[in-house]
Each structure stands twice: as structure tokens, then as C-alpha cells.
Short mmCIF file of C-alpha atoms (C1' of nucleotides) in Angstrom, two decimals:
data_model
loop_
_atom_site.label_atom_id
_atom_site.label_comp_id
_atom_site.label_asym_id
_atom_site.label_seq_id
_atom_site.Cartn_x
_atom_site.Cartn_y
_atom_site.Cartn_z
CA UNK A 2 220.52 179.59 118.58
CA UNK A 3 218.55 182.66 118.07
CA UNK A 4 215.47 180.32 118.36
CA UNK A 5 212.36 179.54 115.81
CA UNK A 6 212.22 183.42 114.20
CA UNK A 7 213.24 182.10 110.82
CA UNK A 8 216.41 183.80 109.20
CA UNK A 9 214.93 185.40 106.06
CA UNK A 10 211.94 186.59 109.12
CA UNK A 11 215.30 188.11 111.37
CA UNK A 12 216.83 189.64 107.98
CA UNK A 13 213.28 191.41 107.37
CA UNK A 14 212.76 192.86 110.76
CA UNK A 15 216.76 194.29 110.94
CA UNK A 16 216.38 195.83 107.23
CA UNK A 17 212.55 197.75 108.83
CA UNK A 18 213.91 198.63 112.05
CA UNK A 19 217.22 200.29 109.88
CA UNK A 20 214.93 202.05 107.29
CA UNK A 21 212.68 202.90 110.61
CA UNK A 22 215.84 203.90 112.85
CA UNK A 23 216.10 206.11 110.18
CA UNK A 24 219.74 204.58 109.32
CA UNK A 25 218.94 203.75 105.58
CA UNK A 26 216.38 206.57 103.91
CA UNK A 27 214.17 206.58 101.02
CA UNK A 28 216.10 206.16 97.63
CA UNK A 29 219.03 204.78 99.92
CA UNK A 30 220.64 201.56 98.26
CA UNK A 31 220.84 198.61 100.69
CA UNK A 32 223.35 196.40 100.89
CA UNK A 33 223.30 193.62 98.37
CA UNK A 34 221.61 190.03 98.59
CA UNK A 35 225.34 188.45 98.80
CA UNK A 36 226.63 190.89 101.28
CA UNK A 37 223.51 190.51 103.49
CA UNK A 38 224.30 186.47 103.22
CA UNK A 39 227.57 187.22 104.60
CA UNK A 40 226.31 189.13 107.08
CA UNK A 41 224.21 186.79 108.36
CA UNK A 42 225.82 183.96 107.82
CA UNK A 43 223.09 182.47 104.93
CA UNK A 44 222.61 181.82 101.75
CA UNK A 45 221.53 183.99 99.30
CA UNK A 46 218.26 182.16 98.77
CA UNK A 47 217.08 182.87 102.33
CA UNK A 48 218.09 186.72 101.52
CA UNK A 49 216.82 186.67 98.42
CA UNK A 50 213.36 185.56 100.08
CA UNK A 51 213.64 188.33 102.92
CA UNK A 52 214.31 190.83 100.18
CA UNK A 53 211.67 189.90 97.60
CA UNK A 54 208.99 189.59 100.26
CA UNK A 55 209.93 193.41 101.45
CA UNK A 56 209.57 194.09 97.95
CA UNK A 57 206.19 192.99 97.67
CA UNK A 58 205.68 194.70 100.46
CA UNK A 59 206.38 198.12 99.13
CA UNK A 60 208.83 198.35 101.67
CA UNK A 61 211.88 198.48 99.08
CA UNK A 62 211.99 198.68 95.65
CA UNK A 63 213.81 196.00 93.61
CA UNK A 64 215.63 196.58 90.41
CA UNK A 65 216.91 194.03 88.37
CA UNK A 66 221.06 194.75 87.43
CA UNK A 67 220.92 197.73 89.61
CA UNK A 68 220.11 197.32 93.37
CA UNK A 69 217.72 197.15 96.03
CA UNK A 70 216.38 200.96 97.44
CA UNK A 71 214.25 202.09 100.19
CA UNK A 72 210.84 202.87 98.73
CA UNK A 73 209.03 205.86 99.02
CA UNK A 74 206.88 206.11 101.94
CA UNK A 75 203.32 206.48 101.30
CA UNK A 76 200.56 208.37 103.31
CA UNK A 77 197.59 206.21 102.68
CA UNK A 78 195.37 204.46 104.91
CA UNK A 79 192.94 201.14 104.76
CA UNK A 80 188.89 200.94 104.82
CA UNK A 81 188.68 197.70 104.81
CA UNK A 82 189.50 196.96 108.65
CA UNK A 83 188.51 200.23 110.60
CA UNK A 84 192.24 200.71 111.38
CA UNK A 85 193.42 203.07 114.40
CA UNK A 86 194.81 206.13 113.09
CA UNK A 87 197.88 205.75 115.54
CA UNK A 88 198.18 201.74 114.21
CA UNK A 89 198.55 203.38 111.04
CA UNK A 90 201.08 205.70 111.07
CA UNK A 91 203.17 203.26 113.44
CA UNK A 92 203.10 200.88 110.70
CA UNK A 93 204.59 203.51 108.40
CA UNK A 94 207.13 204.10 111.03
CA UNK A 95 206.41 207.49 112.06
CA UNK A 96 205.23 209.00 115.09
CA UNK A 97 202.06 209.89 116.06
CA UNK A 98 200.71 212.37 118.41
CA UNK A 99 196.82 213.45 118.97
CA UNK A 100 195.83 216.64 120.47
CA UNK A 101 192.10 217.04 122.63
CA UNK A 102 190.33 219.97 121.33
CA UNK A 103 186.91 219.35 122.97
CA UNK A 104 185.52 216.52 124.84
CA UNK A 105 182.13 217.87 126.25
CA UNK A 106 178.07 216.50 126.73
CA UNK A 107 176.04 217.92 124.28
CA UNK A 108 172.50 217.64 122.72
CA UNK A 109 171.56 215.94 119.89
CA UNK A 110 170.32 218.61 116.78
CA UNK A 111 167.50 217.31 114.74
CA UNK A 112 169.79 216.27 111.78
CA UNK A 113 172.53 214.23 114.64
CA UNK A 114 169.28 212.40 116.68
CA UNK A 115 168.09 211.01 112.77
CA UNK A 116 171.41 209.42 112.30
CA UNK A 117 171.45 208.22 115.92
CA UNK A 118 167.84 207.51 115.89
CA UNK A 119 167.31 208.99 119.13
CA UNK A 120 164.89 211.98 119.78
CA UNK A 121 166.12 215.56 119.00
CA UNK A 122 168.16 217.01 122.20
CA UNK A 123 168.61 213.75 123.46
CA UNK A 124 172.36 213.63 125.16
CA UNK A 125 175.30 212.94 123.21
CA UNK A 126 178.93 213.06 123.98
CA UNK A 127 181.16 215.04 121.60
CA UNK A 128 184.97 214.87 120.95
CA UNK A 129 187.14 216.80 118.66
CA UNK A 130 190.97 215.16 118.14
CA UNK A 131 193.58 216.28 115.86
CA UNK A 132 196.06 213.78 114.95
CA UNK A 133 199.49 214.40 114.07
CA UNK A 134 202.55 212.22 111.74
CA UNK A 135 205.65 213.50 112.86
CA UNK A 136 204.16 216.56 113.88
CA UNK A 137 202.40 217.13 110.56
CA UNK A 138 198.34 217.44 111.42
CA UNK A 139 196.63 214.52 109.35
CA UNK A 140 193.73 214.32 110.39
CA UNK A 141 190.85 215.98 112.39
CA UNK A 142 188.31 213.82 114.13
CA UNK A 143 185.13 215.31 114.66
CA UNK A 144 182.91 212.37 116.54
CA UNK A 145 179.74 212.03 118.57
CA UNK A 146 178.84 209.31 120.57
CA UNK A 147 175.84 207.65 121.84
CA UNK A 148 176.31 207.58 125.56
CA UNK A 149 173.95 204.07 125.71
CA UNK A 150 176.32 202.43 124.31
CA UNK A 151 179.93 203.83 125.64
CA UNK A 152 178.42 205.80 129.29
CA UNK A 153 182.51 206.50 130.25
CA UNK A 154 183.21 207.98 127.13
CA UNK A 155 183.73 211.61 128.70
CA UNK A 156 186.11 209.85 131.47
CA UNK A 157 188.88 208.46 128.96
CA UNK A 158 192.31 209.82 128.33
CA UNK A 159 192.09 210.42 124.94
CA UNK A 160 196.16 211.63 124.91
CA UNK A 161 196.99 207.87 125.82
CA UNK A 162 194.18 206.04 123.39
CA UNK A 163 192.59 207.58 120.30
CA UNK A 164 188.59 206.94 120.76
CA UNK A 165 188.61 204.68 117.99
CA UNK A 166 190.35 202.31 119.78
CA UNK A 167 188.19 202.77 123.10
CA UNK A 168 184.92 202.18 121.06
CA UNK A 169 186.38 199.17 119.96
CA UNK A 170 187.24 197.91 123.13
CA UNK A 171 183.86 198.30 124.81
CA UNK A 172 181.43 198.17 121.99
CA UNK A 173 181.71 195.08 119.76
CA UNK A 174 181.76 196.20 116.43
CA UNK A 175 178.23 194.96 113.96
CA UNK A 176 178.20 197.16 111.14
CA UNK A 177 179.79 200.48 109.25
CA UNK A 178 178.27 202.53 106.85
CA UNK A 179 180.85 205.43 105.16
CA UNK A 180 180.99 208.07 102.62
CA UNK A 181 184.06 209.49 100.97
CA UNK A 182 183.92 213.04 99.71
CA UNK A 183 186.44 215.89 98.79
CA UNK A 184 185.10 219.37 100.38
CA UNK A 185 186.23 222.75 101.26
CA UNK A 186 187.22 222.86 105.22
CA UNK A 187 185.32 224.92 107.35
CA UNK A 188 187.86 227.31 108.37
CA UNK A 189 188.60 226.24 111.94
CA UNK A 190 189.20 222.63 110.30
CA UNK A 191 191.25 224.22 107.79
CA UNK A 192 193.46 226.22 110.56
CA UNK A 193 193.43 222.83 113.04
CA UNK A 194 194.93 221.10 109.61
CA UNK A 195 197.06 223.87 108.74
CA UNK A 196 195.72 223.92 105.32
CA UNK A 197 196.78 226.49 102.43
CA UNK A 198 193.64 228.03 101.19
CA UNK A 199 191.33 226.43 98.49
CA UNK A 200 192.99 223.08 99.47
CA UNK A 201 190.10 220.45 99.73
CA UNK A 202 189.72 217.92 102.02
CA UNK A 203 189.35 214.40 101.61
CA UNK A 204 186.82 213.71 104.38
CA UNK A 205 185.23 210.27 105.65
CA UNK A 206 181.82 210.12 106.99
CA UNK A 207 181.77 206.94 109.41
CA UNK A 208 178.48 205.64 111.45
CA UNK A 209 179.51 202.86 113.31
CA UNK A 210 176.91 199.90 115.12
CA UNK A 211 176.87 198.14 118.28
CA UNK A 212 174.75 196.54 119.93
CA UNK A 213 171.49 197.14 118.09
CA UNK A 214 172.30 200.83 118.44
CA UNK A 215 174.10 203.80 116.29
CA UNK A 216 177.16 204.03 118.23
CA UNK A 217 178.74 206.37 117.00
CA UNK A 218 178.88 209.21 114.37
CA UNK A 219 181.88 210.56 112.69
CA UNK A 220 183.40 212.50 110.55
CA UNK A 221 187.53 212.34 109.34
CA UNK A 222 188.77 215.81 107.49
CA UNK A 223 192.02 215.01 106.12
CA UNK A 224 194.09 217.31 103.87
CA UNK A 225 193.08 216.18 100.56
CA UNK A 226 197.32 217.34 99.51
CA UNK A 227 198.84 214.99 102.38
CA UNK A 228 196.19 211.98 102.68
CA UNK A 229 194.89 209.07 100.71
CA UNK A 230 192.83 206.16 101.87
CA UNK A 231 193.61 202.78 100.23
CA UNK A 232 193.05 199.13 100.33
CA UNK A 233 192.92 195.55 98.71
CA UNK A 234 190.28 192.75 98.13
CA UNK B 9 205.44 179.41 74.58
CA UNK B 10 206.64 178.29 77.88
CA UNK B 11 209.36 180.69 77.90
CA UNK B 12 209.72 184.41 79.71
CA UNK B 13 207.07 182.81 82.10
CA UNK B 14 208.93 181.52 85.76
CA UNK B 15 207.75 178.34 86.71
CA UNK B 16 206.43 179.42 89.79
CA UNK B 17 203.90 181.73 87.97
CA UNK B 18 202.94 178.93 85.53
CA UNK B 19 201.45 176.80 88.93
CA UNK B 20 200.23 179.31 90.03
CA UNK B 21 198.44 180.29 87.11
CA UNK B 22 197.51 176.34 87.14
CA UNK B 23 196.08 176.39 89.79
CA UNK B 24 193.99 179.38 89.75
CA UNK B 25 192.79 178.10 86.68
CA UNK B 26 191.77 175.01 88.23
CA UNK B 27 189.92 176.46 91.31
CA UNK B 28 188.51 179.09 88.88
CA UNK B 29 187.07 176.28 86.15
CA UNK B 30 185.77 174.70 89.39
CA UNK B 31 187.70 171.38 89.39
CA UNK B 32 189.26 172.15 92.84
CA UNK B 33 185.91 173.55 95.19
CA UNK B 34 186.77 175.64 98.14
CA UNK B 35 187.86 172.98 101.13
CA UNK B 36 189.26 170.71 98.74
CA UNK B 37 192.85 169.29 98.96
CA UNK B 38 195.17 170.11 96.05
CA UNK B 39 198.11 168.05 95.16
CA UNK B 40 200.96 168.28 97.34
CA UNK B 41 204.46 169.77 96.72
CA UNK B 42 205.85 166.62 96.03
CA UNK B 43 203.74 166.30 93.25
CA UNK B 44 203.08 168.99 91.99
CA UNK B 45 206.98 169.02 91.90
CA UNK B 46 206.59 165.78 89.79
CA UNK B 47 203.81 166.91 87.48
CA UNK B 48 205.77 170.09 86.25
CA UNK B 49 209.37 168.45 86.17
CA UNK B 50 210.53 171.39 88.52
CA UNK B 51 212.47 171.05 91.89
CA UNK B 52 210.11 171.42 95.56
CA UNK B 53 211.05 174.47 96.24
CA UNK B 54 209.93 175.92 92.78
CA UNK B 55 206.28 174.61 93.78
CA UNK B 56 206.56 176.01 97.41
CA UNK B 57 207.23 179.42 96.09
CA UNK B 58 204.00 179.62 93.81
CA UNK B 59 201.97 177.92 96.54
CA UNK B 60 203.56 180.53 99.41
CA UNK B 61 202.60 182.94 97.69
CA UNK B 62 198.99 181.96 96.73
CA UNK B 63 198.79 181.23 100.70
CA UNK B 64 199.54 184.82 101.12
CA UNK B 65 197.09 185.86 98.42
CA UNK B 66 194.64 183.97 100.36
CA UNK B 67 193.48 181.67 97.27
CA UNK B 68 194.37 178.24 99.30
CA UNK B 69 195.30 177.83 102.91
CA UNK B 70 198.37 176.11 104.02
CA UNK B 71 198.48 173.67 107.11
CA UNK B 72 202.06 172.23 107.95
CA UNK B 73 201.91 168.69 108.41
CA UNK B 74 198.15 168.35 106.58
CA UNK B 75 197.95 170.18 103.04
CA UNK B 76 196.94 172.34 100.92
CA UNK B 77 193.09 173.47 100.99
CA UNK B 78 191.44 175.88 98.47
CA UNK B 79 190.40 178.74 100.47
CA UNK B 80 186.72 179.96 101.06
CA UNK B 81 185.90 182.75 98.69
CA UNK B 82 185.87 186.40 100.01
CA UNK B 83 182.60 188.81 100.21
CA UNK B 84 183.80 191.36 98.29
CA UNK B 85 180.31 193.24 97.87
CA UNK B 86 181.70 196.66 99.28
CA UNK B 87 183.97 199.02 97.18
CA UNK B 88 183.77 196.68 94.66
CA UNK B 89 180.49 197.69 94.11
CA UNK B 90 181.10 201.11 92.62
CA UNK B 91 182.38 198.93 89.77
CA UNK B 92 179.57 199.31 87.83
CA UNK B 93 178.53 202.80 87.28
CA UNK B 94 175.57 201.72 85.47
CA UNK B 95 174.23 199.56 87.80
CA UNK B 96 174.91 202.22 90.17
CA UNK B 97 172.74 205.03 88.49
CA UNK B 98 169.77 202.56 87.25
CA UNK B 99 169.91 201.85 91.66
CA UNK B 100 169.45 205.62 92.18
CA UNK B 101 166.39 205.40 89.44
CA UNK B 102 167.85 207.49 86.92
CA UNK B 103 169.26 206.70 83.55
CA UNK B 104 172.32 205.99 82.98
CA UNK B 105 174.64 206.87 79.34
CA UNK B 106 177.92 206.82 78.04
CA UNK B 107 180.41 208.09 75.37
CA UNK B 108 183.29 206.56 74.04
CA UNK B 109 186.37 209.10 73.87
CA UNK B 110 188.89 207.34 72.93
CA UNK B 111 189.88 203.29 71.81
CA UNK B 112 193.06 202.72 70.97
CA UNK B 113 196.50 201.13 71.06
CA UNK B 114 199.56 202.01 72.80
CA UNK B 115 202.67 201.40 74.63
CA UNK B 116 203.14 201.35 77.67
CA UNK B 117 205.71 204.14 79.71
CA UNK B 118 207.44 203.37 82.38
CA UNK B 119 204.89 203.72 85.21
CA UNK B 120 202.66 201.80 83.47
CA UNK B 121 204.60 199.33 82.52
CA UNK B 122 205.71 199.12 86.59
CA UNK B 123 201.70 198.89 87.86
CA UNK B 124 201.20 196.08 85.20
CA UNK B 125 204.59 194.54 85.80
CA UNK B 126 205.14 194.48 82.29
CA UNK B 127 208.22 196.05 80.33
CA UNK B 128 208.47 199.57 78.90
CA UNK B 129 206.85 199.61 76.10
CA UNK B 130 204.82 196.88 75.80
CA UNK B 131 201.70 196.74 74.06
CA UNK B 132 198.51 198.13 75.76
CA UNK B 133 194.82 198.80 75.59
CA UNK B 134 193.62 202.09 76.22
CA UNK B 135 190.12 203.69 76.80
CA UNK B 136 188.53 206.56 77.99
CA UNK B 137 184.66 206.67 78.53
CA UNK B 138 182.45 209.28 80.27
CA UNK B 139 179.47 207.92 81.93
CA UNK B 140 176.37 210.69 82.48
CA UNK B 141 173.62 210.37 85.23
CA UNK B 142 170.50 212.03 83.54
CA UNK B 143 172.70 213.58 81.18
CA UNK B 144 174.95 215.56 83.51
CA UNK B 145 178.56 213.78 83.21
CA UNK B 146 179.49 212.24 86.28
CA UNK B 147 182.46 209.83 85.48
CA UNK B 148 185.69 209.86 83.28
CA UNK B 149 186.67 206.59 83.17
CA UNK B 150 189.99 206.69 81.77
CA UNK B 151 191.48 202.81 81.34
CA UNK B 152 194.12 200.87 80.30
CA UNK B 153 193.76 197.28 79.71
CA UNK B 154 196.32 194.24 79.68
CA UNK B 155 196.35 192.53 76.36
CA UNK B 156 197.11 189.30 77.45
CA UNK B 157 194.11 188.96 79.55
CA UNK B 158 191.73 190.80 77.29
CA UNK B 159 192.67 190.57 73.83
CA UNK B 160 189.95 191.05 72.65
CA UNK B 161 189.14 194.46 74.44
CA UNK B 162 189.22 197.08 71.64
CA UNK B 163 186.54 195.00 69.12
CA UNK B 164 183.90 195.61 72.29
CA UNK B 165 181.53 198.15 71.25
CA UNK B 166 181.57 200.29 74.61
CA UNK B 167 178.09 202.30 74.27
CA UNK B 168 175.54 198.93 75.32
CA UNK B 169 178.51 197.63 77.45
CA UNK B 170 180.60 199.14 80.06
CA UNK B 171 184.46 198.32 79.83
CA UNK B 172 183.93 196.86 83.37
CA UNK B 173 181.20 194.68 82.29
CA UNK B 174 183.20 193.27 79.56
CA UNK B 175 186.12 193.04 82.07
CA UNK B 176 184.37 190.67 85.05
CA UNK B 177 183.22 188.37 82.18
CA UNK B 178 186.05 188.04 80.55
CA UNK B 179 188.80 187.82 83.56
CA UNK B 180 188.26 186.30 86.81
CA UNK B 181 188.63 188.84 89.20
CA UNK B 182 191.22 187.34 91.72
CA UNK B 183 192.31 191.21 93.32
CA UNK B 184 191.71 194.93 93.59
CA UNK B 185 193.88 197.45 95.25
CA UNK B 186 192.62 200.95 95.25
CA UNK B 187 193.15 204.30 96.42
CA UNK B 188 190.92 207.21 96.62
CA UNK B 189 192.41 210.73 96.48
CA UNK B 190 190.94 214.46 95.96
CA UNK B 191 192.67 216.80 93.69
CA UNK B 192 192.59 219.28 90.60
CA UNK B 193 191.53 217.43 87.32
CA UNK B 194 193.81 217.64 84.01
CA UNK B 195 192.11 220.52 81.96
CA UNK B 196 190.77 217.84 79.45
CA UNK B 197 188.91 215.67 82.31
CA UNK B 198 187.48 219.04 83.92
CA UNK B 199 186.18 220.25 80.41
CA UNK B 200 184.67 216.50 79.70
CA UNK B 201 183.42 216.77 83.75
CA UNK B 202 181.90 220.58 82.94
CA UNK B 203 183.05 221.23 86.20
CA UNK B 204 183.68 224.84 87.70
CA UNK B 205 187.02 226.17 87.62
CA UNK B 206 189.20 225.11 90.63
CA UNK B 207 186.69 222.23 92.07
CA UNK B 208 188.45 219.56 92.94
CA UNK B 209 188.29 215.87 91.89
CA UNK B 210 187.38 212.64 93.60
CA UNK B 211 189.35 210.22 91.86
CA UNK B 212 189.31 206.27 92.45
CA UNK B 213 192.41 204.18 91.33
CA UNK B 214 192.07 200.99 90.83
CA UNK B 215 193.77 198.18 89.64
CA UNK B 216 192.40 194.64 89.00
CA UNK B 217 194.31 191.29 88.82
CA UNK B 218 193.42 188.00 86.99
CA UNK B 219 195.05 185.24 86.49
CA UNK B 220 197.98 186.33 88.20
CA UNK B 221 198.58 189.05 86.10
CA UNK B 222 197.63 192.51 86.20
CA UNK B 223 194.01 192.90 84.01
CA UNK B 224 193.39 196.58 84.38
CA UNK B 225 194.50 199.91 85.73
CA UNK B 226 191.61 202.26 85.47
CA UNK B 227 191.72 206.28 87.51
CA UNK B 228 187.54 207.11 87.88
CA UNK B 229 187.40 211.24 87.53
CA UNK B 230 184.50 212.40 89.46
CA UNK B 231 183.68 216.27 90.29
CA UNK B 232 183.60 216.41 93.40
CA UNK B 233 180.28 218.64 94.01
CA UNK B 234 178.22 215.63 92.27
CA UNK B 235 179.76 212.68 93.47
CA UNK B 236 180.88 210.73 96.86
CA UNK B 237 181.69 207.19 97.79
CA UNK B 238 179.86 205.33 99.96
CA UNK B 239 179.34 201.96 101.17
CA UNK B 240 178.80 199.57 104.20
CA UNK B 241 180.18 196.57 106.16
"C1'" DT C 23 205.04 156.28 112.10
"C1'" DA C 24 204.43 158.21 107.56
"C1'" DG C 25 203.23 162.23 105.12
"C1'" DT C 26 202.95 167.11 104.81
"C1'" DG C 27 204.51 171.85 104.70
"C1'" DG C 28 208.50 175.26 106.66
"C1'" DT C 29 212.88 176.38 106.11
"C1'" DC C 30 217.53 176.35 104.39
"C1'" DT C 31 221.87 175.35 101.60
"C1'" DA C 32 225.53 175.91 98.07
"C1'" DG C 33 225.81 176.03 94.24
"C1'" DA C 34 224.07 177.49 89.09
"C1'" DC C 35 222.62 180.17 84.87
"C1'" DC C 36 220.23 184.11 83.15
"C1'" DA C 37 218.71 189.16 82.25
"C1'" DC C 38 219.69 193.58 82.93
"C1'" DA C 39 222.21 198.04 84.48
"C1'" DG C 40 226.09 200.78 84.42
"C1'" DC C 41 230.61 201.59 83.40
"C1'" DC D 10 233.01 193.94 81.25
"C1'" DT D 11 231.45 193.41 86.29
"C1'" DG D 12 227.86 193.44 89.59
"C1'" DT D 13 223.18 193.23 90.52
"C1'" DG D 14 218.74 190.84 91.19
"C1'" DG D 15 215.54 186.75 89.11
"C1'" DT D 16 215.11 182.19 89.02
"C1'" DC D 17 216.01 177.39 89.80
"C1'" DT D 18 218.00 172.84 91.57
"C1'" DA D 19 218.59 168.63 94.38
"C1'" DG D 20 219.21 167.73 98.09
"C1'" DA D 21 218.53 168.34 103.63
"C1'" DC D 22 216.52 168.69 108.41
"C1'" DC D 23 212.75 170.14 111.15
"C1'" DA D 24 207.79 170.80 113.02
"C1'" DC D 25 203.53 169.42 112.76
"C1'" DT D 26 199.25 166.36 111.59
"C1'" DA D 27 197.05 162.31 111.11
"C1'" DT D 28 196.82 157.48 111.70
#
DNA sequence: TAGTGGTCTAGACCACAGC
DNA sequence: CTGTGGTCTAGACCACTAT
């Protein structure tokens, strides 16, 4: 008794962690619904469900008379729930990495203390990340923080836990505001991103709330050839 | 014509049409398997696939051992709201215009057909409009429409009403999966745009469902120097 | 205990792809 | 033509909820 993970649940998670193990590749065929019943020892209805729901999924593509193939795997990310960049790319089944660039106190300029609401050179943490998908740099993370409302943020180990996922931890989330735009890179972006020239970026302005306060300020350059952001009502 | 439709998709579409008429309220209990089974002349399992996967939609909520509920409807008044340019550009104070391009018939190719999980070549709706803010152009809209949801789509007279208007009266709007991207515009959408040569494009995809079908799959063109996305949780 | 959904079977027929 | 997925049946047993 492999005990209460249904079968067509069992079939699902040995077809991801193949695709993921990197056994069966995008385009790959997999092996049909009736040899997967014999495999498991099932019917081909409880396949068939595995299979369809992977489908659905995106996971595989389905084609009627011809087979069932690994799909292609897509670099796109969700607004709805502020998802952790690292969450992300696990869920594609790649690997990410993130490398500190800065993590220093600094003072708020007149245009950061307005979207803080906090005088002008008022203290403000400041943290620069890169994050990489299999060693490909995705994203740059340019944040400032309002030391109110996260006072260790200077102490974390940002290698271990992107500071998304810290804020989240110690500051109950209230509210987001964002704006999407495509811009040209300042050029250290563009180099951290290892950007050909004139590529835009697809960058996300994010202010966060907690706690009655602006917690924290950032903004998300992504190559604009290599990035999407997605999601469903 | 009951045939080419599966059964399952016939309760669900039952169903959605009887939560969207208003004869099943959110928190009510709708019929059980059993007879729902009984009611179409179609075996349980047949009824537990359309209501599985309307549980997954999040359109009813499933409780073993009690029922069926309708679920509670979904604020949706984020990214849904750039929907309506108009509305958009009368917010901002400024007046808002557009011009029809193009209205026509056509068939559908074979990515097409795959987003509206249709066949190749299957009749469509097409339209392309471009919307101006104080007459600079900010928007190709560039549309194409499911006939059996909107069949009426190419009598509308697009100048007092935009295709999205006509769309959420129409069609229940039961979905939208989207996808925002950056990149170089088609020469024909950067010549309707006027935009600079090599500026880049923020372009929304979207695609709509109703009725469990696929309404709509519309790609919004904006120049990227005039235009961002923005909204709040 | 009776009723509900959760899962599963061992067949079946069909539509479509590719040879 | 064969092989594939798409759908469907008429049962079955189980887990859970409500009474």
C-alpha cells in the first residue's frame, strides 16, 4: 500500500520529477496512456486523468492520434500573489541562484522619502540582488526598505532567502501598488543582466504596505528578451 | 445540436448558465452527482468530471461527504481594469477616441485555432482598433473574437462602443489569463503607434473565457515611452 | 446510519495522425 | 491500416459529513 496519494496523483508527480530529472526533455514523446497503465498497474482512465490534468497544466502537450510531448517551458511569472522569485523558477524546475551586490544604510533622496512618506534623508536600508535561472541572470532587484518596519533587514543572509521572502515573514502584507513598463537599462543593470545593447527591459515598480507604513520600495529590471510576467483571474 | 459537444462540457456549461442567470446564488447547494447523473442520462463519473473541473476553476466548491456549493465570486478589480481603455483615459481627464482598422472574417491558423481550442480553420472574428488619448494613439487593439459566443460581433458599430464593452455585455466573463511582454512592434502597429524607430512595445495578451469556451484573444500594442501598467491590491 | 464526493476499474467506441 | 488520445459507461469501494 503506497498509502492515500491517489494513483493518477503518484503517476503525475513521477512524469514532473522525469521531465524535471531532466530524463524526458521538451518535445520528448512520453510513454503512452496504455503503457503507463501497465506500468503502474491501472487503468487507463486513472492515466488518462494524470495525463489530461498535466495537460491542462501546460506541463505536456496532448495530441489527439499522435502522442503526448513535453511542453515547452515558459519563462513567465504571476502578479497576482507576490510570488518569490526563487518559488518561481523552482516551480519551473530550474535552479535558482541570487547574487548580493549591495546591502548598505542609506538616506532617503527627496523623490524615495515621498514614496515612503518619511522626511528627506531619513534612513533607509538598500539592497541590490541579481537573480539567476540556471545561471542565466533574470532579474535584478533594486529595493529599499523602511527600517520601521523590518529594523534586521541589514542582518539577513540574503544568499539563503531572497528579501522578498523575509519581508513577508516579518511584515504582514496590507496592500501593493505596481507599475509595469518596458525601458532602456541603465548600463550597470544592463551589464548585471548581461543584456545585448538596445534590448529593453521589462521592469516592475512594486511599493509594498505593512503595518500602516510604506514598507518597502522596489524596483524588478528583467530582460525584456528572456522574461514575461503572467497570470489568471 | 447535441453533437461534437462532450457531455461533461454540456454540465458544465449548465451549470454556469444557471449560477450566471442567478438561479443557483453563491452558497447554494447544486444537485448532486447522482442526479445530475440522472437528469442528463449520462453515467457518475461523466458528471464528476465537469464538476472537478469547475471545482478547480473555482466556480463551486466541493466538500466530500456534504456537496456541492456555488462558490463566492472573485474581486477581480485589478488588471482587469485596464479593460476598458476608455474608461481609463476619461479617469486621467482627457478624451478618449478610436478608429476602426479593420472588421472582418476569417479562419482561424493553427495557433489560433490552439488558444481558442477550436479546429484549424474555423470561422473567426477579427478586429483591429486604435484607441488615441487626446489624439496621440496610444493603443492597437488587435482582436479576434469567438463566433459562437459573439455572433453578433461584426454588426457592432465600434466608434461609440469599444469591442470590450460589447464583449462584458454580451459574455459572462468567467476567466482571463494574460501576459505582459516588451518587444519590437510589427512595422504596421509601429506606423499606426507613430512611434520612433526601434522603441519597444508594451504589449498585453489576453484571453477571455465565457461559458466555458474561449470568448476572445486580444494582444494590446502600446509604445512604450507613453504607456505603463499599473494597478493595486 | 445514510448520503455525499473521491477514486478506480475494465471494458467500449470514436476521431485523428501517420504510415 | 494501426496506434494514439478523447470520451464514456456501469458498476465498485472508500472517506468524510451530517443526522
Amino acid at each position: 500500500m503506497t498509502a492515500s496519494v491517489p494513483a493518477y496523483q503518484q503517476i503525475k508527480d513521477h512524469v514532473l520529477a522525469q521531465i524535471h530529472r531532466g530524463v524526458w526533455k521538451e518535445g520528448d514523446a512520453i510513454p503512452t496512456e496504455e503503457a503507463l497503465a501497465l506500468e503502474f498497474g491501472v487503468s487507463r482512465m486513472t492515466v488518462n486523468r494524470a495525463m489530461r490534468e498535466l495537460g491542462n497544466e501546460q506541463i505536456v502537450e496532448r495530441v489527439q492520434g499522435s502522442g503526448t510531448f513535453v511542453a515547452q517551458q515558459k519563462y513567465q511569472s504571476t502578479l497576482v500573489d507576490i510570488r518569490n522569485i526563487a518559488d518561481e523558477i523552482a516551480a519551473r524546475g530550474h535552479r535558482h541562484r541570487s547574487e548580493l551586490q549591495r546591502l548598505e544604510r542609506c538616506k532617503a533622496t527627496d523623490a524615495l522619502a515621498g514614496r515612503f512618506r518619511l522626511k528627506p534623508g531619513a534612513p533607509l536600508f538598500h539592497s541590490v540582488v541579481v537573480h539567476f535561472e540556471n545561471d542565466a541572470p533574470i532579474q535584478v532587484e533594486d529595493r529599499y526598505v523602511n527600517p520601521g518596519v523590518a529594523p534586521d533587514y541589514l542582518a539577513q543572509d540574503f544568499a539563503t532567502q531572497t528579501p522578498n521572502a523575509y519581508l513577508m515573514r516579518v511584515a504582514p502584507l496590507q496592500g501593493v501598488e505596481f507599475a509595469i513598463e518596458a525601458v532602456s537599462p541603465p548600463p550597470e543593470v544592463g551589464e548585471l543582466l548581461q543584456m545585448a545593447a538596445h534590448e529593453p527591459c521589462l521592469v516592475l515598480h512594486r511599493q509594498t504596505h505593512s503595518m500602516g507604513q510604506v514598507a518597502s520600495v522596489a524596483a524588478l529590471w528583467h530582460p525584456a528578451s528572456r522574461y514575461r510576467f503572467t497570470g489568471q483571474f
